Coordinates of C-alpha atoms in Angstrom, one line a residue:
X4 CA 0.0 0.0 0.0
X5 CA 1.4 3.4 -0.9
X6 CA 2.0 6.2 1.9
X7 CA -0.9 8.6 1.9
X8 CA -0.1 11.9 0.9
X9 CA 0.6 13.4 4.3
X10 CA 3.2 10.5 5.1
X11 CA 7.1 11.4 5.9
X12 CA 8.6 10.8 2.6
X13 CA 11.5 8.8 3.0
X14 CA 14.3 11.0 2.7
X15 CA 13.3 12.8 5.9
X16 CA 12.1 9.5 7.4
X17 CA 15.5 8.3 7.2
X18 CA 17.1 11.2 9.2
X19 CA 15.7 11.1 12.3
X20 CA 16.0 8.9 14.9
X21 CA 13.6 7.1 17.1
X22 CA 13.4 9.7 19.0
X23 CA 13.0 12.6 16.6
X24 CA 10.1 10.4 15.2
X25 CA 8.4 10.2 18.4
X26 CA 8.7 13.9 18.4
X27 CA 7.2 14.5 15.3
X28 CA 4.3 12.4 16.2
X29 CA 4.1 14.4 19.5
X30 CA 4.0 17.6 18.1
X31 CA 1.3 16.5 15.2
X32 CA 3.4 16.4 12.2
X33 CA 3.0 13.1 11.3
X34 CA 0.9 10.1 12.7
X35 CA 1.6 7.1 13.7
X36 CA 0.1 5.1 10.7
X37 CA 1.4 7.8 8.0
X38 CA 5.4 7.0 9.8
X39 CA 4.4 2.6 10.0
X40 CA 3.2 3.3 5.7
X41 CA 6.6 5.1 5.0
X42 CA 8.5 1.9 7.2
X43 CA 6.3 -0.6 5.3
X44 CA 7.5 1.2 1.5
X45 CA 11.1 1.0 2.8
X46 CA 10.4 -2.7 3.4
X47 CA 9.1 -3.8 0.6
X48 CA 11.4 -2.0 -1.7
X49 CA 15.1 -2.9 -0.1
X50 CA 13.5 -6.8 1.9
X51 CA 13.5 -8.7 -1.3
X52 CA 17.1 -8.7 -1.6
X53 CA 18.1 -8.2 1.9
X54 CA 15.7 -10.7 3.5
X55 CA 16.1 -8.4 6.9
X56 CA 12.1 -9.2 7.8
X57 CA 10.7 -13.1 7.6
X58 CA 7.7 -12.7 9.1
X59 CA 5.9 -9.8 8.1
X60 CA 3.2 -8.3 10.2
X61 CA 1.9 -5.2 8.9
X62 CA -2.3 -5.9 9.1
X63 CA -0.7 -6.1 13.0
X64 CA 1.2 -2.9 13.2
X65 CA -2.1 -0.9 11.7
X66 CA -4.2 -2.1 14.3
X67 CA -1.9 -1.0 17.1
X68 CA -1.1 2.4 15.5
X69 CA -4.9 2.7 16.4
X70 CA -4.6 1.2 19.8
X71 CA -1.4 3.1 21.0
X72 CA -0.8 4.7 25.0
X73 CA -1.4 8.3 25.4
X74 CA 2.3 8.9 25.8
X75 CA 5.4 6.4 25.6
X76 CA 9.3 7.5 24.5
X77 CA 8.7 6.2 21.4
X78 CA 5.0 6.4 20.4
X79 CA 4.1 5.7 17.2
X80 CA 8.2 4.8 16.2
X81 CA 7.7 1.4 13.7
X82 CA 9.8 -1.2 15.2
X83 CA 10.5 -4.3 14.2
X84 CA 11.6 -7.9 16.5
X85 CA 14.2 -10.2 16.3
X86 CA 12.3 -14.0 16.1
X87 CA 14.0 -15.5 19.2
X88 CA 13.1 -15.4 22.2
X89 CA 10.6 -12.5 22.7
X90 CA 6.7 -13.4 22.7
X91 CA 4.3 -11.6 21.0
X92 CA 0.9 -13.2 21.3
X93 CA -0.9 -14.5 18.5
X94 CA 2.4 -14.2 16.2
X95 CA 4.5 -17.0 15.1
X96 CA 7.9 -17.7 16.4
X97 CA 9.7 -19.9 14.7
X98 CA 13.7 -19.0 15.7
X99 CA 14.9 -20.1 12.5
X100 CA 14.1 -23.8 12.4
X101 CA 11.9 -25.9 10.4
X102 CA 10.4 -27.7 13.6
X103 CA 9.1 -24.8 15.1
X104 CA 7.3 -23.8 11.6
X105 CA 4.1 -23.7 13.1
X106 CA 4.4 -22.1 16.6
X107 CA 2.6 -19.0 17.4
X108 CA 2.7 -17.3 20.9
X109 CA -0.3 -17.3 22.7
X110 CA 1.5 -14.7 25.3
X111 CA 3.6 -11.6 25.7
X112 CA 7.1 -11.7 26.9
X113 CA 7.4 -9.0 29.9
X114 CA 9.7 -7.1 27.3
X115 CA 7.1 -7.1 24.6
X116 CA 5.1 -5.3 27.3
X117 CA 7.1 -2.5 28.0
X118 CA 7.8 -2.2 24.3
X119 CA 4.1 -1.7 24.1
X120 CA 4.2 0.9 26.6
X121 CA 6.8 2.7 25.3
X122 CA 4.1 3.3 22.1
X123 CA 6.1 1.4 19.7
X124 CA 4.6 -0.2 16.7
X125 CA 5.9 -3.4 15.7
X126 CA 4.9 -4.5 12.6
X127 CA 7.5 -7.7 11.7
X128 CA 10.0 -10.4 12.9
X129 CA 13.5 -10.2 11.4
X130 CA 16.1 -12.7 10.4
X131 CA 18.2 -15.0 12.4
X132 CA 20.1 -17.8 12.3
X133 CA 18.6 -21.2 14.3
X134 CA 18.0 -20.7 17.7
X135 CA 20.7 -17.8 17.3
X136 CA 23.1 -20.3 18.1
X137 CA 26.0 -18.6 15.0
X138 CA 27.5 -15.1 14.2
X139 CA 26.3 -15.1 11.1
X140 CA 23.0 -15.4 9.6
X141 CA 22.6 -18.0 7.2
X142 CA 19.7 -20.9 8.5
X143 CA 18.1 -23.5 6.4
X144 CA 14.7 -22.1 6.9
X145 CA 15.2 -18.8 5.8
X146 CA 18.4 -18.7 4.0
X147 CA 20.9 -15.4 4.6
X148 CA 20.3 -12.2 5.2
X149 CA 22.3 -9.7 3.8
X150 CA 24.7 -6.6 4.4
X151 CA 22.9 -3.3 2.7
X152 CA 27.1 -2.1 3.0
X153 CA 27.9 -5.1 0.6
X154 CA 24.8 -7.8 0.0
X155 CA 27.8 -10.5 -0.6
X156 CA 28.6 -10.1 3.2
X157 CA 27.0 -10.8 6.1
X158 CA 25.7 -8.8 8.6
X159 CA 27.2 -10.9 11.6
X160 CA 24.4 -12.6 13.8
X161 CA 22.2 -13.6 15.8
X162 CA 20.4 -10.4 15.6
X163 CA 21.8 -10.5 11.6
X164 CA 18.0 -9.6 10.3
X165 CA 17.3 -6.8 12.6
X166 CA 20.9 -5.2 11.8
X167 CA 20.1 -4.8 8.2
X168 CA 16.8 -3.4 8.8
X169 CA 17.8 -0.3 10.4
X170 CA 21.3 -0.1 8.3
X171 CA 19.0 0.0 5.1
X172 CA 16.4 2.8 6.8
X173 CA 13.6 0.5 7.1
X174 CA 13.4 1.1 11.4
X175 CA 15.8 3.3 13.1
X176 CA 15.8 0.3 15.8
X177 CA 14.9 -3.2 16.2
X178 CA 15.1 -5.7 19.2
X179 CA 18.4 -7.9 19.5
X180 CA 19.9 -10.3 22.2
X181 CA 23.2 -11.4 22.7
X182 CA 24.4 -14.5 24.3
X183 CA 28.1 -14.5 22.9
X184 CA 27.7 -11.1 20.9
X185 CA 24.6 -11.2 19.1
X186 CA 23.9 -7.5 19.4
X187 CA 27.8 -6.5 19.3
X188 CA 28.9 -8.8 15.9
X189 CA 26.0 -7.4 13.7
X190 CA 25.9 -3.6 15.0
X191 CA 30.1 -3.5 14.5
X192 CA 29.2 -5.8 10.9
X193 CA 26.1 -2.6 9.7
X194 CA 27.8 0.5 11.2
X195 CA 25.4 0.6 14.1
X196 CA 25.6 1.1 18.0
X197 CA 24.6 -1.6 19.5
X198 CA 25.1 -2.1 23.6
X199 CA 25.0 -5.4 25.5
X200 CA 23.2 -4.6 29.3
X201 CA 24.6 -6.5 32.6
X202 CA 23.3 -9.5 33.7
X203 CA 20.1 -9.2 35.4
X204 CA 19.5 -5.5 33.7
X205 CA 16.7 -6.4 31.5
X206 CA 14.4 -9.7 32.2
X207 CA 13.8 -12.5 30.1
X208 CA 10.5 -13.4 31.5
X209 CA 8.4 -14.8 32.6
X210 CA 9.3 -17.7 29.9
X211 CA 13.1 -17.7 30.7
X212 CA 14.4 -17.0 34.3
X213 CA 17.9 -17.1 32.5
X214 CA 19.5 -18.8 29.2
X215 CA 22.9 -20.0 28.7
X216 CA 23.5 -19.7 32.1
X217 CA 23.6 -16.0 32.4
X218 CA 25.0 -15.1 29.3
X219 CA 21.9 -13.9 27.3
X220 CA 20.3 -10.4 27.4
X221 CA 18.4 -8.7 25.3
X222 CA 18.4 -4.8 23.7
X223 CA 18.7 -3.5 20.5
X224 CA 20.8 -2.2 17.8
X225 CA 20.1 1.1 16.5
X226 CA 21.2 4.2 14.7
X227 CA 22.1 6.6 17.9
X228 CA 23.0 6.0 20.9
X229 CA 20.4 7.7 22.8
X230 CA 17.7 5.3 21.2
X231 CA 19.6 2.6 22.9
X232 CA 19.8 4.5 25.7
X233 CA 16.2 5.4 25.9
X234 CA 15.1 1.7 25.0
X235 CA 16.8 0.5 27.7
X236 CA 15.2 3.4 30.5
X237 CA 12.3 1.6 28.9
X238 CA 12.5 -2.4 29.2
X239 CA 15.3 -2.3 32.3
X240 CA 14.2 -3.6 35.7
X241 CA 13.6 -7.4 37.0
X242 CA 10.1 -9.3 37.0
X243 CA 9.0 -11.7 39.6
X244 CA 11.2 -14.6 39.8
X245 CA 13.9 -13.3 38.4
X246 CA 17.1 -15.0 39.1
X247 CA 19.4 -11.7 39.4
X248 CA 18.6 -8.8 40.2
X249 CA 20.5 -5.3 39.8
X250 CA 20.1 -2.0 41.4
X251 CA 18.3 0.9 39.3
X252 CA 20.5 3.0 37.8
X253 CA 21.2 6.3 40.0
X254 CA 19.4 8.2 36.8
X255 CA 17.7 7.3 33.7
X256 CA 20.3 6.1 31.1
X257 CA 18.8 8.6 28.6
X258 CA 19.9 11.6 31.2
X259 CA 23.8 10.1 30.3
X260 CA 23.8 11.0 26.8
X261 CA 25.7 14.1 26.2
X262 CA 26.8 13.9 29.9
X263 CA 30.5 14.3 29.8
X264 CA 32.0 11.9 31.0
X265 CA 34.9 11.8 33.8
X266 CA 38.4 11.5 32.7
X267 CA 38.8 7.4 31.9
X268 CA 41.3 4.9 32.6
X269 CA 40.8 2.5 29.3
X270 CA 43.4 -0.8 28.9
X271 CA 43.1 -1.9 25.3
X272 CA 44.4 -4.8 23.2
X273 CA 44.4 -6.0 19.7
X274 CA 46.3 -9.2 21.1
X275 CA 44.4 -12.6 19.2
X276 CA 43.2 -15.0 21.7
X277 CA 43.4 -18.5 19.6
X278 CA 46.8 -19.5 18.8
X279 CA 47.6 -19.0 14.8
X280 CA 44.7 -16.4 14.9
X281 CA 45.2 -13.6 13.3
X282 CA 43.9 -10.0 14.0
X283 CA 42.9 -8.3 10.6
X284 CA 44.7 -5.3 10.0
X285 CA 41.9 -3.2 9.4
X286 CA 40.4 -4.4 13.2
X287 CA 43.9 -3.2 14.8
X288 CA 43.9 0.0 12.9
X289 CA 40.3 0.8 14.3
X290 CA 41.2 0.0 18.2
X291 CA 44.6 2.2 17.5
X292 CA 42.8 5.0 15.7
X293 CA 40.4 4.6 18.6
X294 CA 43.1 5.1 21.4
X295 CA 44.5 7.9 19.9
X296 CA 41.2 9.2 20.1
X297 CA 40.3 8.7 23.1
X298 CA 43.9 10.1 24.3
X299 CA 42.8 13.5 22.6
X300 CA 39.6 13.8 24.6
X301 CA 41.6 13.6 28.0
X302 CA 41.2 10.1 28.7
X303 CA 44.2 7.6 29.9
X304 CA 44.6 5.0 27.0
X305 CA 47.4 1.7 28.0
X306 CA 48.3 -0.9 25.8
X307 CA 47.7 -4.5 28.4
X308 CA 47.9 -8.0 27.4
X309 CA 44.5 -9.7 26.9
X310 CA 43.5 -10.2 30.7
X311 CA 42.2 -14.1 29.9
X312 CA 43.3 -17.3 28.2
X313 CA 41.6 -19.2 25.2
X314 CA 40.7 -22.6 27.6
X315 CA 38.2 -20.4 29.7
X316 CA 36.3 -19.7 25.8
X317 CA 37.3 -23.2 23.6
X318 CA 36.6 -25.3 27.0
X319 CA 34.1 -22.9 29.7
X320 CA 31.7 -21.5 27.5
X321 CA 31.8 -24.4 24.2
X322 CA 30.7 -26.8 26.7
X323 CA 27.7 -24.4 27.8
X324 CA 27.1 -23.9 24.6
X325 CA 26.4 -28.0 23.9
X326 CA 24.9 -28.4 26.8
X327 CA 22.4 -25.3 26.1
X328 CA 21.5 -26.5 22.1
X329 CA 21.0 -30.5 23.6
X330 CA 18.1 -28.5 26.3
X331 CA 16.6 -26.4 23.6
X332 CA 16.1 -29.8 21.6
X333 CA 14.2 -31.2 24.6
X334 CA 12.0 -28.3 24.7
X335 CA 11.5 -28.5 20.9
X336 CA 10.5 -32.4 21.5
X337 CA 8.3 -31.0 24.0
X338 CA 6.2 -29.0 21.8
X339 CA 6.4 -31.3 19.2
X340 CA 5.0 -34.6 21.5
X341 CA 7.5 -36.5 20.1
X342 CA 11.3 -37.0 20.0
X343 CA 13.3 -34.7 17.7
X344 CA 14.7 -35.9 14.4
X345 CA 17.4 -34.9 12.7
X346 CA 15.2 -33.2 9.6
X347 CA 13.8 -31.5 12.2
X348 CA 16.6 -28.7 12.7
X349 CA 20.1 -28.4 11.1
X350 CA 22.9 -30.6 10.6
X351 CA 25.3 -28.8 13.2
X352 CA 22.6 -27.8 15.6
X353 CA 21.5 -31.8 15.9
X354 CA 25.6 -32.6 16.1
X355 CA 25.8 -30.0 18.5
X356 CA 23.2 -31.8 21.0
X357 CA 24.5 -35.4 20.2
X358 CA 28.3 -33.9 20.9
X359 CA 26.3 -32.6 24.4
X360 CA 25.6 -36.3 25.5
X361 CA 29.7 -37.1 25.3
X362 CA 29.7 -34.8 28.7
X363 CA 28.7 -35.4 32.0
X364 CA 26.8 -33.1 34.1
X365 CA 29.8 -32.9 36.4
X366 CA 31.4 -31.7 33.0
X367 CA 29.0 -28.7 32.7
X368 CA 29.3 -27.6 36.6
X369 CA 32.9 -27.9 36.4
X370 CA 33.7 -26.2 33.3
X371 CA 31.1 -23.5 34.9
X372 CA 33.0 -22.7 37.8
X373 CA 36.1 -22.5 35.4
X374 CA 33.9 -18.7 34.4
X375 CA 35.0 -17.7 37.6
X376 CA 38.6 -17.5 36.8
X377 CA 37.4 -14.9 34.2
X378 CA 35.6 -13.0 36.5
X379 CA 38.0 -12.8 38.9
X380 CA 40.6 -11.6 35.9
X381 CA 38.2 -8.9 34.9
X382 CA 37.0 -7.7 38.1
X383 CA 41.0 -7.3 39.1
X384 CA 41.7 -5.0 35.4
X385 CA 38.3 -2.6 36.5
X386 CA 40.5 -1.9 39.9
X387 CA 43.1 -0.2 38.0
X388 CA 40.8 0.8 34.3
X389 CA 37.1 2.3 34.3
X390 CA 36.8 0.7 30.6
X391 CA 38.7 -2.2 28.1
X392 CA 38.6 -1.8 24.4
X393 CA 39.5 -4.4 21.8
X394 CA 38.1 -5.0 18.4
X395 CA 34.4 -6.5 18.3
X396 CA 35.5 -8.8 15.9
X397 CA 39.0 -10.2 14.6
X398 CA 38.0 -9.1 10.9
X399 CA 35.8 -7.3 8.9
X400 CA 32.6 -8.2 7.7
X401 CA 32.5 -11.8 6.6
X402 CA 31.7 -13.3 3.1
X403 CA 28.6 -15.3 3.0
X404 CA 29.1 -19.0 3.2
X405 CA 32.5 -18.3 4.6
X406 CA 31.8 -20.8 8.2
X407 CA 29.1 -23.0 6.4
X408 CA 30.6 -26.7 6.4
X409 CA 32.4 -28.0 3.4
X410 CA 30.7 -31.0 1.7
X411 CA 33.0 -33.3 2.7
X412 CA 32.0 -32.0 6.6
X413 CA 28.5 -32.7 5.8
X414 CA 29.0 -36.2 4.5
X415 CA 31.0 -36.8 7.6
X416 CA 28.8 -36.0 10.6
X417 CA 26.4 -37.6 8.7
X418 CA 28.3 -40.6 9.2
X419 CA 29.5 -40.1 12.3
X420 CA 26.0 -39.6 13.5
X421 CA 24.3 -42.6 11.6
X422 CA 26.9 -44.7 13.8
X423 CA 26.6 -42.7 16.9
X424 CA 29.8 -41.8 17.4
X425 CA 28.8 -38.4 17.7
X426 CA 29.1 -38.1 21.2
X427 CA 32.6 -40.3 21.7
X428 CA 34.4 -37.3 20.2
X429 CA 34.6 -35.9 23.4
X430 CA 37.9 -34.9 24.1
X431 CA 39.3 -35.5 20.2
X432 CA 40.8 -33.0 17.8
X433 CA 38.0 -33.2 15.9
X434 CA 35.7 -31.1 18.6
X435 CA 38.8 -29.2 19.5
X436 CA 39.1 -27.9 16.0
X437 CA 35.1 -27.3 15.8
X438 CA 35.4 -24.3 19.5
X439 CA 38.3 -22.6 17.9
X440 CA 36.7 -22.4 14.4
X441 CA 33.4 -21.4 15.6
X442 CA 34.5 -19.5 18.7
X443 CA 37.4 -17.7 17.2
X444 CA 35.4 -15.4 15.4
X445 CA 33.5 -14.2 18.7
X446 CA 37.0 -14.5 20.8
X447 CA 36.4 -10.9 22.0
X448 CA 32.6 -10.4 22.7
X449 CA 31.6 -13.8 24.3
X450 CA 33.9 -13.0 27.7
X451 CA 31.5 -10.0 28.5
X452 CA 28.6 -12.5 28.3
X453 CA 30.6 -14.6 30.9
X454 CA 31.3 -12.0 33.4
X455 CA 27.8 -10.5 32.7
X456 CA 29.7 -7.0 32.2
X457 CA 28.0 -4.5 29.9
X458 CA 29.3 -3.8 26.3
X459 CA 29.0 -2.0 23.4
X460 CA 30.6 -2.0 19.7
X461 CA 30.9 1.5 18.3
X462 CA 30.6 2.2 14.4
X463 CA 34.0 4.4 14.4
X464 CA 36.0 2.7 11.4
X465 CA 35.2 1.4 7.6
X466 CA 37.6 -0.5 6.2
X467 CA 39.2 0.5 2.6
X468 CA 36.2 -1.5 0.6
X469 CA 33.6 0.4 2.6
X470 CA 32.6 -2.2 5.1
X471 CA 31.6 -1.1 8.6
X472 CA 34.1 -2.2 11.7
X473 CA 33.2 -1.7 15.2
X474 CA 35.6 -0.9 18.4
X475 CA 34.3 -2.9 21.8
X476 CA 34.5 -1.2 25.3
X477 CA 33.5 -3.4 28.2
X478 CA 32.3 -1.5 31.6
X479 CA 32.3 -3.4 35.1
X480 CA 28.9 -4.9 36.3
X481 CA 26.1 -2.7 36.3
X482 CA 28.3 0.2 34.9
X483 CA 26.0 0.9 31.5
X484 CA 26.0 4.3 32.7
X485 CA 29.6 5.2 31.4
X486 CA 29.6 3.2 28.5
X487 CA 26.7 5.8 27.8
X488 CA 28.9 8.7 28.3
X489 CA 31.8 7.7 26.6
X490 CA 29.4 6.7 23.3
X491 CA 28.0 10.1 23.4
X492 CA 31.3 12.1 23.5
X493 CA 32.5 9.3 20.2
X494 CA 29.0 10.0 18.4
X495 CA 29.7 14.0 18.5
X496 CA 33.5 13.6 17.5
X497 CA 33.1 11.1 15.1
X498 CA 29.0 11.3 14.2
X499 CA 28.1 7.8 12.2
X500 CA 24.5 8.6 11.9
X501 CA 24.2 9.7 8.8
X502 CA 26.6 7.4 6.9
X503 CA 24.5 4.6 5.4
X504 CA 24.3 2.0 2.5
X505 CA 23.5 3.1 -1.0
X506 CA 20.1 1.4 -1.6

């Protein structure tokens, strides 16, 4: 359907923020359903070849553009979800795999709510890979979604689909969660902001109490900083039952935009984590560029070693990670009243939960404790430094395809599995080699979801071809607040807002 005359034609649309939008609808100068038919043109003209939205909703987002709160940070902003995790009743969910094809949510996630309140309009689910369980986003059910800075690339994952939707102007935010740097890999991957909260910040209820045993949260990516910083005032705070719980922040996080901040003390490194891994040239160059930065502003910049060793990610989290896919199969044979085959999700997802059965429970709590040590090695930098930068990701932008198994991988797993040998490899080379290749990539964001420590990847560098790269600071516990700060002063010395994608 074609905007009606009064709508925001795009080229304004597209420079403003959630919260200028919200504005505009305040003050009268656009409505609510005029901004969701200039979102839903966007859509439908850049989706086809980005495949940002699977699920669209749009019949849905008219009706609540009629049934919106009086007031709300964001009323009348179109948003759009990320298909994991967050219920909206009476919608499908299918987290990118074929055996949830025919779920819908019969109730809202808590978050959901408070997005409602906040006068959002959501009118879509975006693209991600199954069960969000890669950095990239490439699943069977819904094939890849694609960078708007390159559409050979990807746009990193989990939160892949919801990336490209507000690089390519079709929402100026979109929901994302991050369990090993799902918001973090696709904001640094489309030039966005995207911020991690602390464990226990924002609830994952009343479904989840917590996932991956504390490492997921949820947020956004977005174009500013103060819609992330505004989206957060807005879903932040604990429900019922809640396994964590953290203290409200001493103001609202919106108030620490353009706040300047306190001289900082800031350790970086560029330093690889896996052995033979190699830094990309272009990622080191950002974190340096970045220090000298940071340096010019006022703020203490040191050059440390990485604080932690590879074991605590190829050993402590890979096995949390098994453990984790093998439970979300059980629920998936739950719903579907029967056990789960192997057509009914992918080929490394199923391997993934047969691998889980080589290890013992004692396994899982042991290799849990082993997170400690991390703690302990971050909590002991934050006594001497306020903040720790390092790349988000040890190269650019990816090619898509580049992590998807070789056919002579398929044929093997398939073999290995059809003897059930799967879960003997315990221990081998073989499941060795599979952490560091799919950990490596995520060497520097998964330690944050650890410790539970906020983060956030900043869109300060593009590499020579044009691709977006992202700079990581991590904040102790609880210390969002900062992070804030210090992505404010970046945004007004090196604005990002209003370089986008030619589309």
């Amino acid at each position: 359907m074609p905007p009606s005359p009064k709508s925001l034609p795009f080229d304004e649309y597209v420079i403003h923020d959630a919260t200028a939008l919200a504005e505009l609808v305040r003050t009268g100068e656009v409505t609510p359903a005029e901004l969701l038919e200039t979102a839903i043109v966007r859509a439908e003209a850049v989706n086809p070849q980005l495949n940002a939205i699977v699920t669209p909703l749009y019949d849905k987002g008219r009706a609540m553009t009629k049934e919106l709160p009086e007031t709300g940070p964001f009323r009348g902003v179109p948003f759009l979800l990320k298909d994991l995790e967050l219920e909206w009743a009476g919608t499908p969910m299918k987290s990118g795999c074929r055996g949830y094809q025919n779920y819908v949510s019969t109730a809202d996630s808590e978050v959901i709510k408070r997005l409602k309140a906040a006068g959002l309009v959501f009118f879509g689910k975006t693209n991600t890979p199954e069960f969000g369980l890669t950095p990239y986003t490439e699943s069977k059910l819904y094939g890849p979604a694609r960078n708007p800075w390159k559409q050979t690339h990807s746009p990193g994952g989990s939160s892949g689909g919801s990336a490209v939707a507000v690089a390519a102007g079709i929402v100026p935010a979109a929901t994302a969660s991050d369990g090993g740097g799902s918001i973090r890999i696709p904001a640094s991957c489309c030039g966005l902001f995207g911020l991690k909260p602390s464990k226990g910040r924002v609830t994952l209820g009343p479904r989840f109490g917590e996932l991956w045993n504390g490492a997921v949260t949820g947020l956004a990516v977005t174009r500013s900083v103060r819609d992330s910083a505004a989206l957060l005032d807005a879903i932040a705070g604990p429900m019922p039952g809640d396994p964590y719980f953290l203290p409200a922040p001493e103001r609202p996080f919106r108030e620490e935009v353009g706040r300047e901040p306190d001289k900082l003390r800031i350790a970086f490194s560029t330093q690889p984590l896996m052995p033979g891994q190699m830094v990309d040239p272009e990622c080191i160059r950002a974190v340096q560029e970045t220090a000298r930065l940071l340096e010019k502003l006022g703020h203490s910049v040191d050059e440390i070693p990485l604080p932690y060793e590879k074991t605590i990610v190829t050993e402590a989290f890979f096995v949390n990670v098994l453990s984790e896919t093998a439970a979300t199969l059980r629920e998936l044979g739950e719903y579907l009243g029967r056990p789960v085959r192997r057509d009914d999700v992918e080929l490394n997802t199923w391997a993934q939960a047969r691998l889980a059965e080589g290890f013992s429970a004692a396994d899982l709590a042991y290799q849990k404790r082993r997170w400690n040590t991390l703690n302990r090695s971050m909590g002991k930098l934050h006594e001497t430094y306020d903040l720790f930068l390092s790349p988000t990701l040890p190269r650019p932008p990816i090619a898509i395809g580049t992590f998807q198994n070789k056919s002579s991988e398929e044929r093997l797993l398939k073999l290995v599995d059809s003897l059930g040998g799967l879960k003997y490899l315990k221990g081998s080379k073989t499941v060795d080699d599979l952490a560091e290749r799919s950990l490596g990539y995520i060497s520097f964001t998964v330690i944050t979801n650890m410790t539970g420590q906020p983060s956030m990847s900043v869109p300060l560098h593009w590499s020579a071809d044009g691709l977006p790269i992202g700079v990581m600071f991590a904040a102790k516990l609880g210390d969002e607040a900062t992070l804030f700060r210090l992505a404010s002063q970046l945004e007004q010395e090196r604005p990002w807002f209003m370089k986008r994608p030619s589309l």
